Every structure is written in structure tokens, then in C-alpha cells.
PDB file of C-alpha atoms and ligand atoms in Angstrom:
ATOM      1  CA  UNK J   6      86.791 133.839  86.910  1.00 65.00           C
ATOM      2  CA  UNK J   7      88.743 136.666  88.500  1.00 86.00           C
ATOM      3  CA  UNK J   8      87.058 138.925  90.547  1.00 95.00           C
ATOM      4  CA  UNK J   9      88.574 142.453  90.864  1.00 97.00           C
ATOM      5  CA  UNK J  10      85.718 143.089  93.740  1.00 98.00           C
ATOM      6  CA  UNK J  11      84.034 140.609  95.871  1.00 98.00           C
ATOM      7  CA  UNK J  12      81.895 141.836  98.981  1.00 98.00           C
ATOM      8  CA  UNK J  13      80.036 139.366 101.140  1.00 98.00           C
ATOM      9  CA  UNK J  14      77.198 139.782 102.944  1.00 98.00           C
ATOM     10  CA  UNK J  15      77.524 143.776 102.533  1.00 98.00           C
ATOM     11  CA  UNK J  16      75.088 145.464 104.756  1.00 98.00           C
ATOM     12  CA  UNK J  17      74.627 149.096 105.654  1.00 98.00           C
ATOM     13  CA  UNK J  18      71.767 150.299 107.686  1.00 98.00           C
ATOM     14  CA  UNK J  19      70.537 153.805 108.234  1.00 97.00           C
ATOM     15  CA  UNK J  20      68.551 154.003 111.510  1.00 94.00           C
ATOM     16  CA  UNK J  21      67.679 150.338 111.458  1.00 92.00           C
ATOM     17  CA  UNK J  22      66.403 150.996 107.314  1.00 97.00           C
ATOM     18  CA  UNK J  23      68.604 148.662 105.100  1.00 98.00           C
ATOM     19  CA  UNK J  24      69.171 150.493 102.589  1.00 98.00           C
ATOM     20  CA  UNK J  25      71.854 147.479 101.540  1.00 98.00           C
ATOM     21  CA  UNK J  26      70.592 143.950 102.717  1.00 98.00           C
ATOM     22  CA  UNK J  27      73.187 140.889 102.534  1.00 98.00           C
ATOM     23  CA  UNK J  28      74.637 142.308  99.105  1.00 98.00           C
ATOM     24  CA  UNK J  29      77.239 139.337  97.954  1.00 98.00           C
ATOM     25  CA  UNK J  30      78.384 140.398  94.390  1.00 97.00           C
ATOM     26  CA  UNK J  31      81.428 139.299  92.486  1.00 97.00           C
ATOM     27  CA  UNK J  32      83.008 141.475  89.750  1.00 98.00           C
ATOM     28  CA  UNK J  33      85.290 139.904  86.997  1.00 97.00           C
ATOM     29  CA  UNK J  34      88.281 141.820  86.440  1.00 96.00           C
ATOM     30  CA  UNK J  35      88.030 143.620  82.901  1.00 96.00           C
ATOM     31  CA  UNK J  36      85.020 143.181  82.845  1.00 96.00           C
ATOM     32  CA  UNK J  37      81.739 146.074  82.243  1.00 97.00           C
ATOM     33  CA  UNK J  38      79.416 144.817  85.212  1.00 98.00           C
ATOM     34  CA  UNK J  39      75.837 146.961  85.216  1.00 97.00           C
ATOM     35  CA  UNK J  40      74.174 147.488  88.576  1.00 97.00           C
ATOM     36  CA  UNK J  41      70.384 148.080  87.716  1.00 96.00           C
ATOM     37  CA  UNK J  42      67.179 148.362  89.720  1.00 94.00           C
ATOM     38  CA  UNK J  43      64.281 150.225  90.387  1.00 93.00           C
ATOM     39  CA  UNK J  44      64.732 153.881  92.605  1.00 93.00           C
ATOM     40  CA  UNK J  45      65.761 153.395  95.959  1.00 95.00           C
ATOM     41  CA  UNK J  46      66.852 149.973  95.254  1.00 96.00           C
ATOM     42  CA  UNK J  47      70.317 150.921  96.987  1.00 97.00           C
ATOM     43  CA  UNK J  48      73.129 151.416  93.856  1.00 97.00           C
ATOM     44  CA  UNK J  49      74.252 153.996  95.128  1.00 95.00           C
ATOM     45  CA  UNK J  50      74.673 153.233  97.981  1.00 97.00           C
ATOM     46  CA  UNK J  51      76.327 150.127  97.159  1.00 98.00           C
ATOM     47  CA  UNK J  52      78.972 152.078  95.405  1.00 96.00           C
ATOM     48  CA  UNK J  53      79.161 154.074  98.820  1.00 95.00           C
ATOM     49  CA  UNK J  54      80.274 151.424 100.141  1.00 97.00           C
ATOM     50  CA  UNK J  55      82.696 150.020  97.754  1.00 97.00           C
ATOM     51  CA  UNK J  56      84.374 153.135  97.535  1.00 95.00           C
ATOM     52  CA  UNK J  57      85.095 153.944 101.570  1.00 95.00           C
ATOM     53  CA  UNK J  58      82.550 156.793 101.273  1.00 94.00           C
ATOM     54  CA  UNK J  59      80.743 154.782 103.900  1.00 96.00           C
ATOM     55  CA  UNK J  60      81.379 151.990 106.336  1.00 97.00           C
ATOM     56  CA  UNK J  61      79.726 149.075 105.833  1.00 98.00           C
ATOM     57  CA  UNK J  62      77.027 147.839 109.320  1.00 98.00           C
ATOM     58  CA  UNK J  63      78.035 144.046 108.673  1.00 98.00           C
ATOM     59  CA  UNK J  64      79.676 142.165 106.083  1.00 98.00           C
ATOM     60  CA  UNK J  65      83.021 142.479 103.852  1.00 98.00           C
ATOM     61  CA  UNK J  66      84.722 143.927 100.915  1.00 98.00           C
ATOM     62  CA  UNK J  67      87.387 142.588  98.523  1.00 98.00           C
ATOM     63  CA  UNK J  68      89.401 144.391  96.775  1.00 97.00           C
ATOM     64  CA  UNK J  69      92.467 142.764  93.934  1.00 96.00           C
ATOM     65  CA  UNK J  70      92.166 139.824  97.269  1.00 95.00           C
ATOM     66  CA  UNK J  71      92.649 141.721 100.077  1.00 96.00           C
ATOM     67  CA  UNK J  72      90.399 142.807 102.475  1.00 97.00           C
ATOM     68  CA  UNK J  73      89.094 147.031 102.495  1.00 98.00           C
ATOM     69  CA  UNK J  74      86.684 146.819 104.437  1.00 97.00           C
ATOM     70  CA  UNK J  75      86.008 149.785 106.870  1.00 95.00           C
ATOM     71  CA  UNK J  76      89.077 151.692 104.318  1.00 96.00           C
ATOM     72  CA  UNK J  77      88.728 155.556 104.298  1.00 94.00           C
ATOM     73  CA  UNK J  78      87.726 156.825 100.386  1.00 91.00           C
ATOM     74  CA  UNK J  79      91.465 158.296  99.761  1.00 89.00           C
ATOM     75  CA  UNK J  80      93.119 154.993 100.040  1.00 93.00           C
ATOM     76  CA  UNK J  81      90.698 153.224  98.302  1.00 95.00           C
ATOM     77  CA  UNK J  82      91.242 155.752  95.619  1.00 91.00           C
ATOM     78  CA  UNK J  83      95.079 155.103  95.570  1.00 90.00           C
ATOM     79  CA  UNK J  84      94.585 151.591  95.732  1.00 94.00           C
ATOM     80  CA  UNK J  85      92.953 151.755  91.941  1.00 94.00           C
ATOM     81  CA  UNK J  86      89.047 152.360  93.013  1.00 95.00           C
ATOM     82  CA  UNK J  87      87.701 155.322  91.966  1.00 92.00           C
ATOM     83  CA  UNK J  88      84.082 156.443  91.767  1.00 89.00           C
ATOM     84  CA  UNK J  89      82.075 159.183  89.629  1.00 82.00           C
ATOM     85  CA  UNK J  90      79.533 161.249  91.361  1.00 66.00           C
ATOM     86  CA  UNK J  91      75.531 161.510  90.031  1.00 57.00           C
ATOM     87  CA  UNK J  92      76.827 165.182  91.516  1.00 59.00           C
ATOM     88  CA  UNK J  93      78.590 167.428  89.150  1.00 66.00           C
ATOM     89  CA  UNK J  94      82.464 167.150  89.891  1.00 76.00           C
ATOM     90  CA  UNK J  95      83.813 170.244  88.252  1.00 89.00           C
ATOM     91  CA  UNK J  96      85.492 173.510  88.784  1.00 92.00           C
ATOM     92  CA  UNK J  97      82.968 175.333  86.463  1.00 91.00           C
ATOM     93  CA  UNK J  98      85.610 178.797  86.837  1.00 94.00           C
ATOM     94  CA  UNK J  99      88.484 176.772  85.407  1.00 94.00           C
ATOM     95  CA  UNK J 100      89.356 175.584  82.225  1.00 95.00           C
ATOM     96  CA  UNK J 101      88.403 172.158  80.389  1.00 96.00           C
ATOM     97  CA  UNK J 102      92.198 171.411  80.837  1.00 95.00           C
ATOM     98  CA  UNK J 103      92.844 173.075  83.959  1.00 93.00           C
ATOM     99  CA  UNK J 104      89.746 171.212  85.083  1.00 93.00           C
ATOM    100  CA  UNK J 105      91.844 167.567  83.927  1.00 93.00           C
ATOM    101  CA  UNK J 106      95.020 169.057  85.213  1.00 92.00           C
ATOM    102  CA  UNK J 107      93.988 169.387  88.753  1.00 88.00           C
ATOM    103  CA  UNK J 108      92.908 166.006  88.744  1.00 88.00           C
ATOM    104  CA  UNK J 109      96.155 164.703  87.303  1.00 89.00           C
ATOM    105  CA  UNK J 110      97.752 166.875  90.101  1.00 84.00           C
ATOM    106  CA  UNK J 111      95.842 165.552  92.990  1.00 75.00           C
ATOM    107  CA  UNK J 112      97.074 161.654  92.122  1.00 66.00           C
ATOM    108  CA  UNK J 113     100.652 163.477  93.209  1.00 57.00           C
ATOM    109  CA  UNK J 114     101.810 163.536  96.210  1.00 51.00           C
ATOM    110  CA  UNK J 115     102.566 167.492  96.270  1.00 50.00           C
ATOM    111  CA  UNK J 116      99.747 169.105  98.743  1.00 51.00           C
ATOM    112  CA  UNK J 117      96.973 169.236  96.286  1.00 50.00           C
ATOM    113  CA  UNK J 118      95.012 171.974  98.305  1.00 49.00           C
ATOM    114  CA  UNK J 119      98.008 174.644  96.889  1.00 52.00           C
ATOM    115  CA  UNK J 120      97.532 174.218  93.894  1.00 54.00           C
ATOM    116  CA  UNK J 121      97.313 177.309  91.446  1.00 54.00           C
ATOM    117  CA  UNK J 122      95.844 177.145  88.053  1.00 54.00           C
ATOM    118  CA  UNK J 123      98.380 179.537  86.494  1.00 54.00           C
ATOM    119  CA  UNK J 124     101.474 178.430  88.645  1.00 54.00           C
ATOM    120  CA  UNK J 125     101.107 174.610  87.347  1.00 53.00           C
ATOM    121  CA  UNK J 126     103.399 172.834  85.295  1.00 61.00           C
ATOM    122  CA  UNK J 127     103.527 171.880  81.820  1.00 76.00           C
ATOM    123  CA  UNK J 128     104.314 168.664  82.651  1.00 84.00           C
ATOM    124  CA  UNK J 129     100.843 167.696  83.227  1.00 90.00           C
ATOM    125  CA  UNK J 130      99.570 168.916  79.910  1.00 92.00           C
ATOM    126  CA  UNK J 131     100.282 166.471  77.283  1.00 93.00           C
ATOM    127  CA  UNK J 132      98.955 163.606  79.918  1.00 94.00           C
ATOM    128  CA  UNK J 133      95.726 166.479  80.392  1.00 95.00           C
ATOM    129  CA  UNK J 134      94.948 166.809  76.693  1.00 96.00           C
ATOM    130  CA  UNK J 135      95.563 162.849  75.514  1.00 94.00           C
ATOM    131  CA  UNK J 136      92.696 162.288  78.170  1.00 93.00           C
ATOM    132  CA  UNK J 137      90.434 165.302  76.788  1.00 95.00           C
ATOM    133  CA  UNK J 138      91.148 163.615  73.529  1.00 92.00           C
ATOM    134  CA  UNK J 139      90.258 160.019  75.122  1.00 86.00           C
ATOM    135  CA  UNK J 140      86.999 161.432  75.986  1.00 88.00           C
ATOM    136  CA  UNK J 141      86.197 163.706  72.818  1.00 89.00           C
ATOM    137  CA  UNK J 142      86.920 167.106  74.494  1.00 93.00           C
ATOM    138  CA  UNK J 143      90.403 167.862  73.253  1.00 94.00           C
ATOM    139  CA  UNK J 144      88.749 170.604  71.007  1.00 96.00           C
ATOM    140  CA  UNK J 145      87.151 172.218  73.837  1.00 96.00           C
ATOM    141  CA  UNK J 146      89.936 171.997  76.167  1.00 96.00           C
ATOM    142  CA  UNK J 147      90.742 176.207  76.327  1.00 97.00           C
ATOM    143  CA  UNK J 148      86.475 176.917  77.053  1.00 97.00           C
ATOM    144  CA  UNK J 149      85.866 177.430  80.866  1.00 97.00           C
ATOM    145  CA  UNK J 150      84.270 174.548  81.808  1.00 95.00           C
ATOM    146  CA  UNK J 151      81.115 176.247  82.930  1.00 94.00           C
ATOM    147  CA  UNK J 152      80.220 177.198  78.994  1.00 95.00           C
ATOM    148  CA  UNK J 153      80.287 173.378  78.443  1.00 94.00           C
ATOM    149  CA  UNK J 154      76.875 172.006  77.571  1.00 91.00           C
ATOM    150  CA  UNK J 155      75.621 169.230  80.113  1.00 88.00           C
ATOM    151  CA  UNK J 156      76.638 166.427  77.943  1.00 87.00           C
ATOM    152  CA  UNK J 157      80.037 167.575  77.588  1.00 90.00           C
ATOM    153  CA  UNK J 158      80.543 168.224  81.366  1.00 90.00           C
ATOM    154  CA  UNK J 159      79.593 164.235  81.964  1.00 88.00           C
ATOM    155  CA  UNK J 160      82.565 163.726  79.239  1.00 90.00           C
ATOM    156  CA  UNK J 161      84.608 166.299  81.464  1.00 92.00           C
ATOM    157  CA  UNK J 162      84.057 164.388  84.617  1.00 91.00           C
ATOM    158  CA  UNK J 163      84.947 161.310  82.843  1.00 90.00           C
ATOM    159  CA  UNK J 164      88.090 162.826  81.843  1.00 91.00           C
ATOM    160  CA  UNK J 165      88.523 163.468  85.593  1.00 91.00           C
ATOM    161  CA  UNK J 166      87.621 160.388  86.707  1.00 90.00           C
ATOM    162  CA  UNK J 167      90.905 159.004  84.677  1.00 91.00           C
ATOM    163  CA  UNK J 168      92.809 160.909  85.974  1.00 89.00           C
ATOM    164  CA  UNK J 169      94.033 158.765  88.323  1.00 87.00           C
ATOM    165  CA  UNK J 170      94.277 155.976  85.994  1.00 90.00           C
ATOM    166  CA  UNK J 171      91.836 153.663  88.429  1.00 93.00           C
ATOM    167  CA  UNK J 172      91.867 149.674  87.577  1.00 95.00           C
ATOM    168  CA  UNK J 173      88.035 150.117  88.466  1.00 96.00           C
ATOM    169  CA  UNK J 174      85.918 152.865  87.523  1.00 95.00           C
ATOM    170  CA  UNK J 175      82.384 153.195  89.578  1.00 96.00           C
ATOM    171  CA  UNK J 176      79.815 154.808  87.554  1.00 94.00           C
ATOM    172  CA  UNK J 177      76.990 156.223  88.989  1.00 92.00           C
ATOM    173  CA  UNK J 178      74.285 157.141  85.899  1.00 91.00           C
ATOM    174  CA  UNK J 179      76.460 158.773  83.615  1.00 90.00           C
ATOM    175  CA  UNK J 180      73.971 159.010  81.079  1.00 90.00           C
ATOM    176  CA  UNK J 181      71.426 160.525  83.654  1.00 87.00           C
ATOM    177  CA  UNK J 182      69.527 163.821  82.320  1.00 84.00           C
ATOM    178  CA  UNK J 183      71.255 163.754  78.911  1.00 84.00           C
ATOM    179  CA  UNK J 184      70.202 164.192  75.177  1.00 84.00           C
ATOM    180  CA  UNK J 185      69.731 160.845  73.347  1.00 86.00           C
ATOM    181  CA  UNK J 186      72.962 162.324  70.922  1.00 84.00           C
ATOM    182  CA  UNK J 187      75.015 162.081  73.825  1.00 84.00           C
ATOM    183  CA  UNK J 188      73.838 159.137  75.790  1.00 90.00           C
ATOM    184  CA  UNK J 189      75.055 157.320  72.715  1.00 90.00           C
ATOM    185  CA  UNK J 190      78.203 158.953  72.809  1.00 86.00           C
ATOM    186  CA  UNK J 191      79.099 158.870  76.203  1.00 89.00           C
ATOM    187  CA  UNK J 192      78.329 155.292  75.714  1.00 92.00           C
ATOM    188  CA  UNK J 193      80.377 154.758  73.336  1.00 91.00           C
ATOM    189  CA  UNK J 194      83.388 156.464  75.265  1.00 89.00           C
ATOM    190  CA  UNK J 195      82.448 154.039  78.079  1.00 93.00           C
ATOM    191  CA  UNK J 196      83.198 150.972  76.042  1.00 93.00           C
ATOM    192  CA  UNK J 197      86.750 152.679  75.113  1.00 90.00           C
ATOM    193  CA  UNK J 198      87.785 153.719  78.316  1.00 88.00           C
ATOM    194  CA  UNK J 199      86.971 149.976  79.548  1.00 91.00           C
ATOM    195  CA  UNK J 200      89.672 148.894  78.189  1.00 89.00           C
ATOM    196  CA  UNK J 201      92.221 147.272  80.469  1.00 89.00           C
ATOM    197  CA  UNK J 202      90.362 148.282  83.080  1.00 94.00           C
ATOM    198  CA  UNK J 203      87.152 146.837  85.205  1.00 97.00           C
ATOM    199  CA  UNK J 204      83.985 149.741  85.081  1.00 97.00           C
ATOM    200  CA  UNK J 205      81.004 149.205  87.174  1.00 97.00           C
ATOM    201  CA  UNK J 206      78.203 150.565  86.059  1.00 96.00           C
ATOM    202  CA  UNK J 207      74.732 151.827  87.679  1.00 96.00           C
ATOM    203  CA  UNK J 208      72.598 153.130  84.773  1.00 94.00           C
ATOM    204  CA  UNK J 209      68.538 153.551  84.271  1.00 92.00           C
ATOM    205  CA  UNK J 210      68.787 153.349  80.433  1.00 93.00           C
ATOM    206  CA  UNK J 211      68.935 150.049  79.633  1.00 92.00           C
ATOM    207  CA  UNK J 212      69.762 149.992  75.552  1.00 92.00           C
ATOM    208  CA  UNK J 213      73.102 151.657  77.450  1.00 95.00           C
ATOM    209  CA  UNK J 214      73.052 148.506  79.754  1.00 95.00           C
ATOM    210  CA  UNK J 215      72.176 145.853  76.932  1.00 95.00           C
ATOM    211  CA  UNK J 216      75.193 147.814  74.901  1.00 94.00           C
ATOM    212  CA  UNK J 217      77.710 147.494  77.482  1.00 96.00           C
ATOM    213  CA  UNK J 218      77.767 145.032  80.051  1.00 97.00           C
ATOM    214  CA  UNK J 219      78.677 141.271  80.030  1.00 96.00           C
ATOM    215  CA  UNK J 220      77.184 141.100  83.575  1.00 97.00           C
ATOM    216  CA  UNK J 221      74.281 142.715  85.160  1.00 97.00           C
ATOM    217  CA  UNK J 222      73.078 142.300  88.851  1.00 97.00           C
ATOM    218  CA  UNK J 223      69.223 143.613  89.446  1.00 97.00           C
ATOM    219  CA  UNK J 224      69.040 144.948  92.816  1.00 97.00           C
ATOM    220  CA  UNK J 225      65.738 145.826  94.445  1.00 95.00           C
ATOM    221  CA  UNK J 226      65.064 146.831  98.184  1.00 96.00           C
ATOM    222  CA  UNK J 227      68.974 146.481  99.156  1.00 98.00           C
ATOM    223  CA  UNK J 228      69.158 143.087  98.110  1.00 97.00           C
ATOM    224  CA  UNK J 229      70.507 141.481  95.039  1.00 97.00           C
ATOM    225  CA  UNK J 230      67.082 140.397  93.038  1.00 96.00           C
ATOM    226  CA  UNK J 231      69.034 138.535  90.005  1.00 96.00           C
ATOM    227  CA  UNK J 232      72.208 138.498  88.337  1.00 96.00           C
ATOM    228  CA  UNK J 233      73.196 137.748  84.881  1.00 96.00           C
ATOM    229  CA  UNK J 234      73.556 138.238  81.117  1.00 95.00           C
ATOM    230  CA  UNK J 235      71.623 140.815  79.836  1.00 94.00           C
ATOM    231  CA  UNK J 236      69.170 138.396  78.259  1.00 93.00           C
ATOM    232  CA  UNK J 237      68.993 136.069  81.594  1.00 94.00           C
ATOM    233  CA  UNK J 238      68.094 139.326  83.598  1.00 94.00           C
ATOM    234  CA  UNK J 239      65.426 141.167  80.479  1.00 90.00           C
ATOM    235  CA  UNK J 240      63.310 137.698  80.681  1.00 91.00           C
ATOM    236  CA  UNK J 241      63.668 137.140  84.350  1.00 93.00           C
ATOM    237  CA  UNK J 242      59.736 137.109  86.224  1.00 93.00           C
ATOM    238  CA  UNK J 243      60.841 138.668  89.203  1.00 92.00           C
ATOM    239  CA  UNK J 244      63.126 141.396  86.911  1.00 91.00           C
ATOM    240  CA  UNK J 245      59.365 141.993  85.078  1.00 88.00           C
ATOM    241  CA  UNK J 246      57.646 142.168  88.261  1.00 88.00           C
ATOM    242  CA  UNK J 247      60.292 144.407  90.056  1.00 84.00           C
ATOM    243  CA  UNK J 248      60.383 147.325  87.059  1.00 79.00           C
ATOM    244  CA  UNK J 249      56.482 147.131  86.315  1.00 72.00           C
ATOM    245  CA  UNK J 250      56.247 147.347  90.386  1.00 67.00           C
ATOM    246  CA  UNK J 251      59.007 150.036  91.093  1.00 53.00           C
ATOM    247  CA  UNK J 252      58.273 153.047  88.736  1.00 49.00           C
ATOM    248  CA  UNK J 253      61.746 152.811  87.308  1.00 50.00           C
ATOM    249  CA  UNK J 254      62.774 153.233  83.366  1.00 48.00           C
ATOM    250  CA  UNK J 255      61.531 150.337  82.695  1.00 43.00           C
ATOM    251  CA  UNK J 256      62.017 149.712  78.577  1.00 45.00           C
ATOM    252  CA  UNK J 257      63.506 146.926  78.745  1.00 39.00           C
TER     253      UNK J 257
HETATM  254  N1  ATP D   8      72.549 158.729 104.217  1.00 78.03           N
HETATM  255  C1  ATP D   8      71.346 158.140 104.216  1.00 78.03           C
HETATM  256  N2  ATP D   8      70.558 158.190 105.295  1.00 78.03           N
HETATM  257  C2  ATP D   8      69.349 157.575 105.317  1.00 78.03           C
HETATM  258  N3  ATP D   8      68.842 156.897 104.282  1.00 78.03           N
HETATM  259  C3  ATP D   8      69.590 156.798 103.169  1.00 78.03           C
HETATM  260  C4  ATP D   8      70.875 157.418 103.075  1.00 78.03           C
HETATM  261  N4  ATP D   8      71.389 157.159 101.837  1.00 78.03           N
HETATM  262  C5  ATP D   8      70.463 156.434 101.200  1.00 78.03           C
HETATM  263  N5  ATP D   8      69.383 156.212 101.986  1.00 78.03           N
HETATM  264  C6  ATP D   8      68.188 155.445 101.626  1.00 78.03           C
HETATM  265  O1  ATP D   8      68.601 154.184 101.172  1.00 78.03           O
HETATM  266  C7  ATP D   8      67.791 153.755 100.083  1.00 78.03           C
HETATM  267  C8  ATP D   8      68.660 153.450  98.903  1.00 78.03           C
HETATM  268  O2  ATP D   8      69.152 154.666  98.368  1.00 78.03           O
HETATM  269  P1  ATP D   8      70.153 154.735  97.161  1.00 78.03           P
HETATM  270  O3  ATP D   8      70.458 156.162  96.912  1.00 78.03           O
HETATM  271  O4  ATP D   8      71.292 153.832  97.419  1.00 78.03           O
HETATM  272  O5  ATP D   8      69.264 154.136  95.993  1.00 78.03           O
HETATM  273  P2  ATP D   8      69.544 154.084  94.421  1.00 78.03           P
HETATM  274  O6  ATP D   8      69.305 152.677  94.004  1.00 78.03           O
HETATM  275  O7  ATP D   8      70.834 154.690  94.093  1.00 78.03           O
HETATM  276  O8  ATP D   8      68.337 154.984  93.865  1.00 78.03           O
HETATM  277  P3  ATP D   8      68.294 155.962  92.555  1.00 78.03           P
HETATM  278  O9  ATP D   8      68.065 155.065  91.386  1.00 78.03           O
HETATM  279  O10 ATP D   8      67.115 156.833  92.825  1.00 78.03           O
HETATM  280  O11 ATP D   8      69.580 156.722  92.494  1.00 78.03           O
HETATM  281  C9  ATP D   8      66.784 154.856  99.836  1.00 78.03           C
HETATM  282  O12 ATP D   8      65.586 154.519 100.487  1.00 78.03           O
HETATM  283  C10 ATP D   8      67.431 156.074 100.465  1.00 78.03           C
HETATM  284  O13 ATP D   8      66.466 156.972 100.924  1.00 78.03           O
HETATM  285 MG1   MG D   9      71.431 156.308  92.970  1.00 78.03          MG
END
């Protein structure tokens, strides 16, 4: 197989607290890999890591074969990475499209930081509105994006997300706090936008998981617990144990 991402030994302590312990994970390129695990486990910060956000304490990451470890988040971003938040991402004053446009702007190399709403070009419309479309918002696309309802916004911030056109997409609970209409949606648009690229996936919902991914990897306490098919990881003892143990949304 080959892997898109590779870290080895990834380690990140806060005050002596490991919050990731040892993580070695491989992710096949074009591939949906899930990242799953009780609260706390360290997902997130995992993704920290992968994305620059935060500099590894010991250990290495891989990126397309060559080494980013201790890489700032910009040029991890415009080496293909890019990440989602669990934090809303959006300019809730600007439009649906303005809110794409920006995005598409930023991946530019004009100074993104003058950028005016009404000044911008056409140019970056048709691009805006085929990725509103890509993600089911294309009717919306004139509403400011603060009258979107929550669902939509987590469409919006996929949208924005793309932008950049990333070979790997880092979700972090996209599906988190949403309507069971548009969990199914969203994932639904997750399996589209996956292809020709690699998305990595943390998510609590684990129909979502079961739907998507060809590989999961169970963390728990910072350190990878098992990894595996969906089936491998549902009938796994220590998977049972860890969800049953560690509070999290566990109907699996
Ligand atoms: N900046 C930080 N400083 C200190 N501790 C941190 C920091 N970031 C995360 N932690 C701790 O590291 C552990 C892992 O947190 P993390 O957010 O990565 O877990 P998670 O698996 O994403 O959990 P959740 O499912 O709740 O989102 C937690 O105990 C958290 O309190
Ligand atoms: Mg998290």
C-alpha cells in the first residue's frame, strides 16, 4: 500500500500529560481512514499534529515521503494537508459565496488579509459556486451565511475546506451536534468529495464510520488501541472494553 501519511512514534506531551503516546499510523492514499475513540483519547490532537498546528515532543511525520515534521500549519496547507476545525470556520457577515470566495482567494498568492468582499473578482465565482454545488449549497449561495441553519454551515465549511483543493482532508467530527437528516447528508457529501483525494476522518457516530471508512484506527489514552476494518475493530475485546469504559457514543 501507499501511504499518503505515515508518522512514527508521534508523541506530544503537555506538561509531562501525553496527550499522544507513540502514535505510529499509516494512511493509504485515496483512501477514507476513521480515527475513533473514546473523549480525550487524543484525535484531535493527533490531527494537531499532522497539520503543523502543533509540534510534535518526539517522533516523526510523513507526508507524500518526505519528512514535515516540526512544519508550520501554512506550508503544510500548501503542501496539500488541510484540516477542518470542530470550531466554526465562517465569516457569518458574508455571503455563502463570498464565504467560498475568500477561501479560494487565500490559496493565491495576492495578500489575503486585503481582501474586500465587494472589490473581488469574478474570476473566482464559477470555481466558488461549482464547490457550493459540490457540497449542496449552490441554492443558498446569495443568504449571509449567518441565516444558514447549523447543518448547512458544516456543508459551508466543507465547501471551504476545498477550497484549496487539499490531496488530504482532516476531519474533525463533522457530523458533531447535527440533526440525523443531515448527518446522513453530510455523509453522503463526504463519500463524494473523497474522491481522488485521501480524507481522514475523526467522528463519534459510528453508522457514519461503518458507512465510510475502509480503515479505522481506535485510539484510547494517546495511544493507538486497534486498527482495522470496520468489522475487525466493532468485535475487537479491548474496542468493547474501551467504549463501555470511556463514556463515549458507543452504538456500535
Ligand atoms: N493544549 C493543551 N494543553 C493541555 N492539555 C491538552 C491540550 N490539548 C489537549 N489536551 C489534553 O489532551 C487530551 C487529548 O485531547 P484531545 O482533544 O486530543 O482528545 P479528543 O480525542 O479529540 O477528544 P474529544 O473526543 O472530546 O474531542 C485531553 O486530556 C486534553 O485535555
Ligand atoms: Mg476532539
Amino acid at each position: 500500500m501507499a501511504a499518503i501519511v505515515e508518522t512514527r512514534d508521534l508523541t506530544k506531551s503537555f506538561s509531562g500529560f501525553r496527550a499522544v503516546d507513540g502514535v505510529s499510523l499509516a494512511v493509504e492514499e485515496g483512501s477514507i481512514h476513521a480515527i475513533i475513540g473514546p473523549n480525550g483519547a487524543g484525535k484531535t490532537s493527533l490531527f494537531n499534529l499532522l497539520s503543523g498546528f502543533i509540534a510534535p515532543t518526539s517522533g516523526s511525520i510523513a507526508f507524500c515521503g518526505r519528512d514535515i515534521t516540526g512544519m508550520d500549519a501554512p506550508r503544510i496547507a500548501r503542501l496539500g494537508m488541510v484540516r477542518s476545525f470542530q470550531i466554526n470556520s465562517i465569516f457569518t457577515h458574508l455571503s455563502v459565496l463570498d464565504n467560498v470566495k475568500v477561501a479560494l482567494e487565500a490559496r493565491t498568492d495576492l495578500p489575503s488579509r486585503f481582501w474586500l468582499p465587494g472589490t473581488a473578482t469574478k474570476r473566482l465565482e464559477p470555481r466558488a459556486l461549482e464547490l457550493l454545488r459540490d457540497v449542496g449549497l449552490e441554492r443558498e449561495h446569495r443568504l449571509l451565511a449567518a441565516q444558514l441553519p447549523y447543518g448547512r454551515k458544516r456543508a459551508l465549511e466543507l465547501a471551504i475546506s476545498l477550497a484549496p483543493d487539499p490531496q488530504i482532508l482532516l476531519l474533525d467530527e463533522p457530523t458533531a451536534g447535527m440533526a440525523t437528516d443531515d448527518v446522513g447528508r453530510i455523509s453522503k457529501l463526504i463519500g463524494r468529495i473523497a474522491a481522488g483525494r485521501t480524507v481522514v476522518l475523526v467522528e463519534h457516530n459510528l453508522s457514519v464510520v461503518a458507512d465510510l471508512s475502509q480503515r479505522i484506527t481506535v485510539m484510547q489514552r494517546g495511544k493507538v488501541l486497534v486498527e482495522g476494518t470496520y468489522e475487525q475493530v466493532r468485535s475487537d475485546q479491548r474496542v468493547i472494553d474501551a467504549y463501555l469504559g470511556g463514556g463515549a457514543g458507543a452504538h456500535a
